[in-house]
XYZ file of C-alpha atoms in Angstrom:
476
model
C 13.372 62.669 -4.768
C 10.246 62.194 -2.809
C 8.184 62.114 -5.918
C 10.283 59.265 -7.268
C 9.948 57.294 -3.999
C 6.138 57.601 -4.279
C 6.216 56.304 -7.844
C 8.334 53.463 -7.061
C 6.087 52.380 -4.191
C 3.033 52.905 -6.572
C 4.733 50.641 -9.174
C 5.619 48.014 -6.693
C 2.140 47.979 -5.367
C 0.707 47.530 -8.985
C 2.989 44.577 -9.793
C 1.986 42.908 -6.476
C -1.677 43.322 -7.229
C -1.066 42.151 -10.695
C 0.764 39.034 -9.280
C -1.914 38.221 -6.828
C -4.638 38.776 -9.498
C -2.884 36.427 -11.815
C -2.776 33.588 -8.946
C -6.441 34.309 -8.132
C -7.340 33.838 -11.706
C -5.352 30.657 -12.195
C -6.904 29.191 -8.939
C -10.356 30.390 -9.937
C -9.951 28.711 -13.503
C -8.820 25.487 -11.932
C -11.713 25.393 -9.579
C -14.220 26.199 -12.386
C -12.974 23.113 -14.370
C -15.136 20.799 -12.167
C -16.058 17.030 -12.888
C -18.798 18.204 -15.196
C -16.658 20.353 -17.448
C -13.850 17.648 -17.397
C -16.499 14.989 -18.695
C -18.016 17.392 -21.305
C -14.390 18.204 -22.577
C -13.665 14.490 -22.780
C -16.486 14.372 -25.275
C -19.121 12.707 -23.337
C -22.793 14.100 -23.598
C -24.001 15.033 -20.073
C -25.433 17.899 -18.077
C -25.793 19.320 -14.506
C -28.734 16.904 -13.665
C -26.333 13.892 -13.668
C -23.176 15.609 -11.976
C -21.805 13.386 -9.087
C -22.373 14.665 -5.728
C -18.603 13.111 -4.824
C -15.739 11.774 -6.559
C -12.091 10.948 -5.953
C -9.273 9.355 -7.865
C -6.092 7.773 -6.125
C -2.969 6.072 -7.232
C -3.349 2.363 -6.041
C 0.333 1.748 -4.940
C 0.817 4.918 -2.986
C -2.805 5.817 -2.002
C -2.025 9.487 -3.023
C -5.061 11.448 -4.174
C -4.793 12.686 -7.847
C -8.451 14.252 -7.974
C -11.017 14.938 -5.336
C -14.436 16.759 -5.277
C -16.523 16.620 -2.166
C -14.678 13.319 -0.998
C -16.061 13.333 2.620
C -19.626 13.737 1.742
C -21.592 10.902 3.647
C -23.553 8.813 1.200
C -25.367 5.557 0.669
C -23.154 3.345 -1.613
C -25.798 0.926 -2.316
C -24.009 -2.314 -3.646
C -20.452 -0.907 -3.329
C -20.849 -2.130 0.136
C -20.404 -5.585 -1.028
C -16.587 -4.805 -1.369
C -16.412 -4.724 2.439
C -18.081 -8.111 2.526
C -15.745 -9.611 -0.118
C -12.803 -8.313 1.918
C -13.809 -10.206 5.065
C -14.383 -13.274 2.718
C -10.801 -13.140 1.481
C -9.542 -12.389 4.967
C -11.288 -15.516 6.237
C -9.772 -17.632 3.462
C -6.401 -16.242 4.272
C -6.802 -17.522 7.904
C -7.709 -20.924 6.602
C -11.547 -20.969 7.404
C -12.445 -22.181 3.969
C -11.231 -22.163 0.381
C -12.521 -21.210 -3.012
C -13.646 -24.827 -3.538
C -15.490 -24.976 -0.331
C -19.231 -25.986 -0.967
C -21.948 -23.830 0.618
C -25.285 -25.697 0.915
C -28.114 -23.266 -0.013
C -31.099 -22.997 2.625
C -34.659 -22.505 2.024
C -34.134 -18.685 3.197
C -31.505 -18.385 0.498
C -33.731 -19.497 -2.094
C -36.501 -17.158 -0.864
C -34.184 -14.269 -1.023
C -33.111 -15.041 -4.537
C -36.658 -14.869 -5.673
C -37.344 -11.399 -4.276
C -37.954 -9.395 -7.349
C -36.687 -5.981 -6.142
C -33.342 -7.286 -5.335
C -30.359 -7.866 -7.732
C -29.842 -11.760 -7.414
C -28.731 -14.920 -9.171
C -30.671 -18.179 -9.134
C -30.309 -20.286 -5.929
C -32.030 -23.492 -5.204
C -32.350 -24.906 -1.662
C -30.313 -28.015 -0.951
C -27.887 -27.235 -3.786
C -24.157 -26.779 -3.029
C -22.499 -23.797 -4.453
C -18.495 -23.227 -4.438
C -17.253 -20.122 -2.702
C -15.527 -19.180 -5.950
C -18.970 -19.047 -7.887
C -20.650 -17.206 -5.058
C -17.777 -14.420 -5.341
C -18.589 -14.198 -9.025
C -22.219 -13.828 -8.375
C -21.553 -11.115 -5.788
C -19.047 -9.156 -7.829
C -20.336 -9.493 -11.374
C -24.135 -9.989 -10.989
C -24.194 -7.970 -7.627
C -26.315 -10.965 -6.190
C -27.614 -10.101 -2.789
C -28.325 -13.690 -1.808
C -24.795 -14.812 -2.808
C -23.304 -12.082 -0.489
C -25.578 -13.125 2.272
C -24.533 -16.879 1.708
C -20.763 -15.813 1.903
C -21.437 -13.657 5.030
C -23.082 -16.483 6.873
C -20.355 -18.746 5.893
C -17.524 -16.625 7.503
C -19.579 -16.236 10.796
C -21.387 -19.692 10.854
C -24.646 -18.017 10.206
C -24.437 -15.289 12.868
C -25.740 -12.289 10.707
C -25.290 -9.610 13.276
C -21.611 -10.490 14.011
C -20.711 -10.080 10.249
C -22.164 -6.595 10.505
C -20.130 -5.859 13.551
C -17.040 -7.280 11.664
C -17.741 -4.847 8.716
C -17.793 -1.939 11.009
C -14.701 -3.195 12.951
C -12.784 -3.631 9.695
C -13.665 -0.139 8.528
C -12.275 1.370 11.613
C -9.108 -0.653 11.304
C -8.613 0.433 7.548
C -8.946 4.049 8.550
C -12.650 4.633 7.108
C -13.669 7.072 9.601
C -16.942 8.036 8.063
C -18.457 4.550 7.321
C -21.200 2.663 9.163
C -22.768 -0.537 7.801
C -26.122 -1.950 8.635
C -26.302 -4.780 6.168
C -23.778 -6.984 4.233
C -25.034 -6.331 0.566
C -26.056 -2.753 0.347
C -29.705 -3.348 0.203
C -31.900 -2.326 3.239
C -32.364 -5.253 5.597
C -36.204 -4.683 5.484
C -36.206 -5.373 1.925
C -35.209 -9.120 2.479
C -38.792 -9.880 3.592
C -37.436 -11.200 6.917
C -35.241 -13.978 5.419
C -32.100 -11.931 6.405
C -32.412 -10.013 9.738
C -29.092 -9.274 11.771
C -30.348 -9.162 15.432
C -30.023 -5.912 17.048
C -29.281 -3.940 13.845
C -31.487 -1.223 12.586
C -33.641 -2.946 9.800
C -34.371 0.407 7.937
C -30.944 1.873 7.807
C -28.982 2.572 4.824
C -25.212 1.793 4.891
C -23.287 5.239 5.053
C -19.781 5.905 3.684
C -17.849 8.444 1.677
C -15.988 8.432 -1.750
C -12.605 8.811 0.259
C -13.615 5.740 2.557
C -14.604 3.605 -0.503
C -11.290 4.577 -2.065
C -9.357 3.540 1.176
C -11.344 0.194 1.140
C -10.518 -0.508 -2.541
C -6.860 0.379 -1.909
C -6.583 -2.215 0.889
C -8.620 -4.816 -0.979
C -6.407 -4.474 -4.173
C -3.106 -4.335 -2.100
C -3.959 -7.274 0.266
C -6.013 -9.417 -2.152
C -4.970 -8.430 -5.681
C -6.756 -11.514 -7.016
C -9.914 -9.408 -6.459
C -9.794 -8.209 -10.182
C -10.165 -11.901 -11.239
C -13.804 -11.837 -10.030
C -14.594 -8.124 -11.044
C -13.175 -8.061 -14.592
C -15.177 -10.617 -16.560
C -17.988 -8.858 -18.662
C -19.866 -12.371 -18.675
C -19.182 -15.608 -16.921
C -21.105 -18.970 -16.447
C -21.205 -20.322 -12.943
C -22.051 -23.841 -11.829
C -20.804 -25.025 -15.185
C -21.684 -28.586 -16.069
C -24.559 -28.762 -13.601
C -28.333 -28.424 -14.031
C -27.810 -25.018 -12.185
C -25.505 -23.421 -14.678
C -26.239 -19.692 -15.038
C -24.701 -16.833 -17.254
C -23.949 -13.624 -15.284
C -23.682 -10.367 -16.745
C -21.566 -7.415 -15.423
C -23.048 -3.999 -14.948
C -19.708 -2.212 -15.011
C -19.980 -0.760 -18.462
C -16.520 0.660 -18.512
C -14.987 -2.827 -18.800
C -13.453 -3.267 -22.230
C -15.958 -4.458 -24.697
C -19.044 -2.908 -23.076
C -20.878 0.434 -23.734
C -18.324 2.631 -22.024
C -15.335 0.184 -22.479
C -12.169 1.762 -21.028
C -8.712 0.639 -21.761
C -7.216 -1.115 -18.671
C -10.372 -1.221 -16.554
C -10.937 -4.440 -14.620
C -13.128 -3.767 -11.902
C -14.318 -3.060 -9.140
C -18.083 -2.561 -8.368
C -21.260 -0.657 -9.213
C -24.209 0.347 -7.020
C -27.577 2.090 -7.211
C -30.434 2.717 -4.904
C -33.304 5.141 -4.519
C -31.523 7.230 -1.936
C -28.134 6.967 -3.330
C -28.740 7.265 -6.989
C -26.088 5.763 -9.107
C -22.690 4.976 -7.859
C -19.351 3.513 -9.132
C -16.020 2.323 -7.717
C -13.662 1.379 -10.410
C -9.912 0.583 -11.001
C -7.882 0.516 -14.235
C -4.255 -0.160 -15.191
C -2.055 1.304 -17.765
C 1.654 0.305 -17.995
C 2.854 0.332 -14.351
C 0.246 2.964 -13.161
C -2.920 1.581 -11.500
C -5.633 3.931 -10.324
C -8.705 3.700 -8.099
C -11.698 5.980 -8.386
C -15.107 6.473 -6.758
C -18.051 8.385 -8.215
C -21.173 8.800 -5.981
C -24.628 10.249 -6.532
C -24.830 10.379 -10.323
C -28.346 11.347 -11.541
C -31.610 10.147 -9.851
C -33.064 6.649 -9.219
C -36.048 7.560 -11.324
C -33.940 8.268 -14.478
C -32.024 5.168 -15.292
C -29.853 7.071 -17.807
C -27.664 7.649 -14.530
C -26.558 3.950 -14.707
C -24.635 4.953 -17.882
C -23.715 8.461 -16.925
C -21.692 7.221 -13.944
C -19.290 5.598 -16.452
C -18.790 8.698 -18.515
C -17.756 10.857 -15.311
C -15.592 7.859 -14.323
C -13.871 7.526 -17.551
C -13.313 11.242 -17.891
C -11.541 11.698 -14.596
C -9.654 8.495 -15.226
C -8.553 10.104 -18.517
C -7.380 13.283 -16.696
C -5.440 11.374 -13.980
C -3.690 9.105 -16.480
C -2.749 11.864 -18.590
C -1.457 13.938 -15.718
C 0.426 11.409 -13.545
C 2.328 8.220 -13.809
C 3.730 5.726 -11.409
C 7.490 4.711 -12.226
C 10.944 4.033 -10.813
C 12.363 7.307 -10.051
C 15.663 6.262 -8.351
C 17.805 3.131 -8.702
C 19.056 1.001 -5.906
C 22.895 1.977 -5.084
C 24.589 5.152 -5.301
C 22.505 8.558 -5.889
C 23.188 12.138 -5.207
C 20.391 13.845 -3.265
C 20.591 17.321 -1.706
C 24.095 17.340 -2.741
C 24.885 14.281 -0.590
C 26.047 11.025 -1.972
C 23.888 8.287 -0.662
C 23.370 4.532 -1.078
C 19.651 3.375 -1.464
C 18.716 0.051 -0.265
C 16.269 -0.506 -3.020
C 14.648 1.114 -6.087
C 12.457 4.148 -5.361
C 8.916 4.136 -6.910
C 6.540 6.996 -6.777
C 3.780 9.046 -8.530
C 5.020 11.953 -10.482
C 3.496 14.448 -12.928
C 4.464 13.454 -16.452
C 7.256 15.504 -18.144
C 8.479 16.840 -14.758
C 11.748 16.230 -12.610
C 10.977 15.018 -9.280
C 12.457 16.721 -6.082
C 13.754 14.365 -3.373
C 14.763 15.163 0.284
C 16.672 13.239 2.924
C 14.705 12.659 6.103
C 16.185 10.769 9.049
C 17.290 7.538 7.169
C 14.650 7.814 4.439
C 14.581 9.285 0.949
C 11.305 10.859 0.414
C 9.816 12.834 -2.650
C 8.182 16.358 -2.451
C 5.106 15.935 -4.814
C 2.399 18.111 -3.008
C 0.165 15.084 -3.087
C -1.687 13.784 0.014
C -2.457 10.303 0.947
C -6.018 9.232 0.930
C -5.699 8.264 4.664
C -3.229 9.076 7.618
C -2.760 5.433 8.032
C -1.170 5.217 4.600
C 2.411 6.424 4.527
C 4.132 8.359 1.605
C 6.752 6.321 -0.597
C 9.956 6.311 0.841
C 13.202 4.285 0.838
C 15.930 3.619 3.307
C 19.561 5.015 2.492
C 23.068 5.241 3.979
C 25.510 8.134 3.489
C 28.124 7.009 0.972
C 31.050 8.600 2.840
C 30.230 7.184 6.273
C 29.546 3.648 4.696
C 32.995 3.961 2.981
C 34.651 4.759 6.214
C 33.032 1.894 7.832
C 34.024 -0.424 4.942
C 37.623 0.695 5.155
C 37.585 0.126 8.957
C 36.310 -3.480 8.420
C 38.916 -4.076 5.815
C 41.692 -2.876 8.189
C 40.307 -5.200 10.815
C 40.255 -8.088 8.435
C 43.776 -7.420 7.597
C 44.749 -7.331 11.201
C 42.875 -10.601 11.584
C 45.182 -12.228 9.103
C 48.243 -11.262 11.133
C 46.858 -12.393 14.409
C 48.030 -15.954 13.868
C 51.578 -14.944 12.992
C 51.658 -12.466 15.896
C 50.547 -15.184 18.525
C 53.079 -17.557 17.104
C 56.090 -15.366 17.581
C 54.629 -14.319 21.011
C 54.664 -18.023 21.814
C 58.205 -18.409 20.513
C 59.356 -15.612 23.059
C 57.678 -17.661 25.885
C 58.958 -20.912 24.926
C 62.556 -19.538 24.394
C 62.440 -17.764 27.781
C 61.375 -20.987 29.551
C 64.261 -22.766 27.785
C 66.658 -20.101 29.089
C 65.218 -20.526 32.635
C 65.645 -24.285 32.381
C 69.237 -23.895 31.314
C 69.813 -21.517 34.144
C 69.036 -24.405 36.590
C 71.565 -26.607 34.934
C 74.240 -24.397 35.236
C 73.327 -23.656 38.839
C 74.916 -26.925 39.652
C 78.386 -26.024 38.674
C 80.684 -24.715 41.424
C 82.709 -22.213 39.562
C 81.831 -18.381 39.685
C 82.160 -18.197 35.761
C 79.152 -20.617 35.738
C 77.451 -18.496 38.223
C 77.612 -15.573 35.970
C 76.278 -17.569 33.141
C 73.549 -18.595 35.339
C 72.502 -15.063 36.184
C 72.517 -14.068 32.585
C 70.429 -16.880 31.590
C 68.072 -16.501 34.146
C 67.585 -12.793 33.587
C 67.293 -13.362 29.775
C 64.704 -16.206 30.145
C 62.640 -13.885 32.560
C 62.784 -11.053 29.972
C 61.697 -13.313 27.105
C 58.714 -14.861 29.031
C 57.601 -11.374 30.175
C 57.910 -10.058 26.568
C 55.805 -12.935 25.215
C 53.203 -12.369 27.770
C 53.074 -8.662 27.220
C 52.934 -8.913 23.435
C 50.120 -11.455 23.647
C 48.077 -9.102 25.967
C 48.718 -6.364 23.460
C 47.562 -8.428 20.583
C 44.160 -9.442 22.251
C 43.446 -5.870 23.450
C 44.638 -3.672 20.573
C 45.547 -6.021 17.726
C 48.453 -7.616 16.031
C 51.666 -5.685 16.292
C 53.248 -6.995 13.188
């Protein structure tokens, strides 16, 4: 018997170890399929040299993280910083400070900045007026530094330092906890040859952020200002049309459909590159009802310009994996549903992110229906999808109570009418009792007593039934 118990314990130990080993193997296998492996398996030619330093993919409606690799690494985003400047421009327009058609007159400094060879720019001529709309295209399509400076100065009435403080304040407000901005365009302030010099700001500092923070920024930008993709999606566009200053701008986002790494559904957001940051990429793409946002940082090395293309290979590959694995769709319809064996009524349709070909699990929390996905939000400031509900049984009871009250209300008029008749009849009998009081005979006196008592009783009955009707409800 003792030997048998030992064998049973040994067998249980072997099974437990085998189970744990299986889990470890599965986790280890998943961990080994990093972004380089995913990209190579997707058919792109790349190697370890170009592997991004950080990356993230989130779903654009919910902010839930679908992929993350070193997302909190602090990094120089280069021109992706322009997204924050654009956010503040859209916000200023929302407040009514100016419109897309507001004309911005170029200064001598603006023209000088546009001629700095080392900076990405479009042509700007001093004294010429440029519409805000065209400056947005120049900022987001051409990655123009001078156009970004002109827009920033428009927002703050040429207070360059104020705009930098606004960028940092907005970063905190949006939940970008690892971001600090020192310039509005992504290029070091010192590279502007003194034509752009925010007072009190470190002239040689690079902007610092993370893949997560840029995903948070992109999430809020697309959520609050969805027209952003209007300015990030053109592969080519002409600004200042029908003027002597017309200029064709070319987009460096090669994942836009029709370009070198064209990706189905891609329509933005922004690329960025610098000697210290390598090649970076913030992108969004939509397929059916699912829109994704991704950020890829630190691809390759500035000395090897192949990184400009390789960033799109990595971006496309993790987009592919996320689109193939997840979808955003309607999961529950407004109205009657059964959740956790409870009959509930939803106030509206429930949309959320779910792994394809799986059945979602829902839970009731306070007055909200939530979904158990195992996914986390990119920021604590973004709440997981939920929808308000009411318990069907309680609601039915309340409705029945309301119907009962409605039925009673219909009888109130009739009840008060009868109550009034009692009182009127009682008063009539009291009046008659006074008439009969004048008669000298004892028989008349008996009639007087009877009428008086009956009148009093009817009046009291009418008053009592009226009080009952007001306090409790109709008695008929």
